[in-house]
Protein backbone atom coordinates (compact mmCIF):
# COMPACT_ATOMS: atom_id res chain seq x y z
CA UNK A 1 -10.01 3.95 -28.49
CA UNK A 2 -13.14 3.81 -26.32
CA UNK A 3 -12.76 3.97 -22.55
CA UNK A 4 -13.75 0.70 -20.90
CA UNK A 5 -16.53 1.26 -18.39
CA UNK A 6 -16.73 -0.96 -15.30
CA UNK A 7 -19.57 -3.46 -15.38
CA UNK A 8 -22.62 -2.72 -13.27
CA UNK A 9 -21.89 -5.80 -11.16
CA UNK A 10 -18.33 -4.52 -10.45
CA UNK A 11 -19.67 -1.08 -9.45
CA UNK A 12 -22.19 -2.70 -7.09
CA UNK A 13 -19.46 -4.91 -5.55
CA UNK A 14 -17.27 -1.84 -4.97
CA UNK A 15 -20.17 0.10 -3.49
CA UNK A 16 -21.00 -2.78 -1.16
CA UNK A 17 -17.38 -2.97 -0.07
CA UNK A 18 -17.72 0.54 1.36
CA UNK A 19 -20.49 -0.74 3.64
CA UNK A 20 -18.17 -3.37 5.15
CA UNK A 21 -16.37 -2.46 8.35
CA UNK A 22 -12.59 -2.70 7.99
CA UNK A 23 -10.88 -5.49 9.93
CA UNK A 24 -8.72 -3.00 11.84
CA UNK A 25 -8.51 0.70 12.69
CA UNK A 26 -6.41 2.55 10.12
CA UNK A 27 -5.02 4.74 12.94
CA UNK A 28 -3.36 1.66 14.45
CA UNK A 29 -1.73 0.43 11.23
CA UNK A 30 2.03 0.90 11.13
CA UNK A 31 3.14 3.29 8.42
CA UNK A 32 6.37 1.41 7.80
CA UNK A 33 6.04 -2.11 6.42
CA UNK A 34 6.11 -4.93 8.93
CA UNK A 35 8.02 -8.17 8.25
CA UNK A 36 4.86 -10.30 8.09
CA UNK A 37 3.42 -7.97 5.42
CA UNK A 38 6.54 -8.20 3.26
CA UNK A 39 7.17 -11.93 3.69
CA UNK A 40 3.73 -13.06 2.56
CA UNK A 41 3.05 -11.82 -0.97
CA UNK A 42 -0.33 -13.61 -1.06
CA UNK A 43 -1.72 -11.82 2.00
CA UNK A 44 -3.24 -8.72 0.42
CA UNK A 45 -4.46 -5.88 2.65
CA UNK A 46 -8.05 -4.77 3.06
CA UNK A 47 -8.59 -2.11 0.38
CA UNK A 48 -11.62 -0.23 -0.84
CA UNK A 49 -11.63 1.75 -4.08
CA UNK A 50 -11.53 5.52 -4.14
CA UNK A 51 -15.04 6.97 -4.47
CA UNK A 52 -15.16 9.05 -7.63
CA UNK A 53 -18.92 9.35 -7.89
CA UNK A 54 -20.90 9.59 -4.68
CA UNK A 55 -19.88 10.46 -1.17
CA UNK A 56 -18.02 8.94 1.74
CA UNK A 57 -20.01 8.07 4.85
CA UNK A 58 -17.95 10.45 7.02
CA UNK A 59 -14.40 11.77 7.55
CA UNK A 60 -13.23 8.52 9.14
CA UNK A 61 -14.42 6.54 6.12
CA UNK A 62 -12.61 8.96 3.78
CA UNK A 63 -9.36 8.87 5.77
CA UNK A 64 -9.49 5.08 6.11
CA UNK A 65 -9.86 4.57 2.34
CA UNK A 66 -7.19 7.13 1.42
CA UNK A 67 -4.65 5.94 4.02
CA UNK A 68 -4.94 2.30 2.97
CA UNK A 69 -4.70 3.16 -0.75
CA UNK A 70 -1.69 5.43 -0.25
CA UNK A 71 0.08 2.85 1.93
CA UNK A 72 -0.56 0.10 -0.63
CA UNK A 73 0.83 2.34 -3.39
CA UNK A 74 4.27 1.95 -1.84
CA UNK A 75 3.79 -1.42 -0.10
CA UNK A 76 2.54 -3.35 -3.13
CA UNK A 77 5.62 -2.84 -5.35
CA UNK A 78 7.92 -3.38 -2.36
CA UNK A 79 6.19 -6.61 -1.35
CA UNK A 80 6.04 -7.91 -4.92
CA UNK A 81 9.63 -6.88 -5.64
CA UNK A 82 10.99 -8.65 -2.55
CA UNK A 83 8.94 -11.73 -3.40
CA UNK A 84 10.33 -11.77 -6.95
CA UNK A 85 13.89 -11.21 -5.70
CA UNK A 86 13.60 -14.14 -3.29
CA UNK A 87 12.25 -16.30 -6.13
CA UNK A 88 15.19 -15.25 -8.37
CA UNK A 89 12.91 -13.38 -10.77
CA UNK A 90 15.12 -10.53 -11.98
CA UNK A 91 13.07 -8.91 -14.72
CA UNK A 92 11.44 -6.12 -12.68
CA UNK A 93 12.52 -2.68 -13.94
CA UNK A 94 10.81 -0.95 -10.98
CA UNK A 95 12.90 -2.64 -8.27
CA UNK A 96 16.61 -2.12 -7.60
CA UNK A 97 18.49 -4.26 -5.08
CA UNK A 98 21.59 -2.77 -3.49
CA UNK A 99 23.94 -5.01 -1.55
CA UNK A 100 26.30 -3.81 1.14
CA UNK A 101 24.07 -0.99 2.38
CA UNK A 102 23.99 0.03 6.03
CA UNK A 103 21.43 2.31 7.68
CA UNK A 104 23.50 4.52 9.98
CA UNK A 105 21.06 6.83 11.73
CA UNK A 106 17.77 8.68 11.34
CA UNK A 107 18.12 12.37 10.49
CA UNK A 108 15.71 15.31 10.61
CA UNK A 109 15.04 16.92 7.24
CA UNK A 110 12.89 19.85 6.23
CA UNK A 111 10.47 17.41 4.57
CA UNK A 112 10.42 14.99 7.52
CA UNK A 113 12.57 12.17 8.84
CA UNK A 114 15.15 10.51 6.63
CA UNK A 115 17.91 7.98 7.13
CA UNK A 116 21.63 8.33 6.62
CA UNK A 117 22.85 5.28 4.72
CA UNK A 118 26.27 4.03 3.69
CA UNK A 119 27.19 2.01 0.63
CA UNK A 120 30.20 -0.31 0.89
């Protein structure tokens, strides 16, 4: 099966997107999802594709692209899953909804900060 190559127009559009200044500073974006980001499934974040061929303009450009892509990797399914749940669409195998869960307290772990939760 041949690998589908992106069209030249698509490659040019992606390249031009890297010349656009982002609407906000990635250093000021909250890591955890904010309610307005979760509630509006149509409001997609500013994303630029990973550069596979070519170079980034500088370290800030590289970190901006990678941070936004990594954040969207976990935000996209969460946002879409909550949207589907609220619309009573229950056919998503990648989203589990647990009822009766309480977040008790943050805890320090070797790998970072976690949360102690309780299931009823």
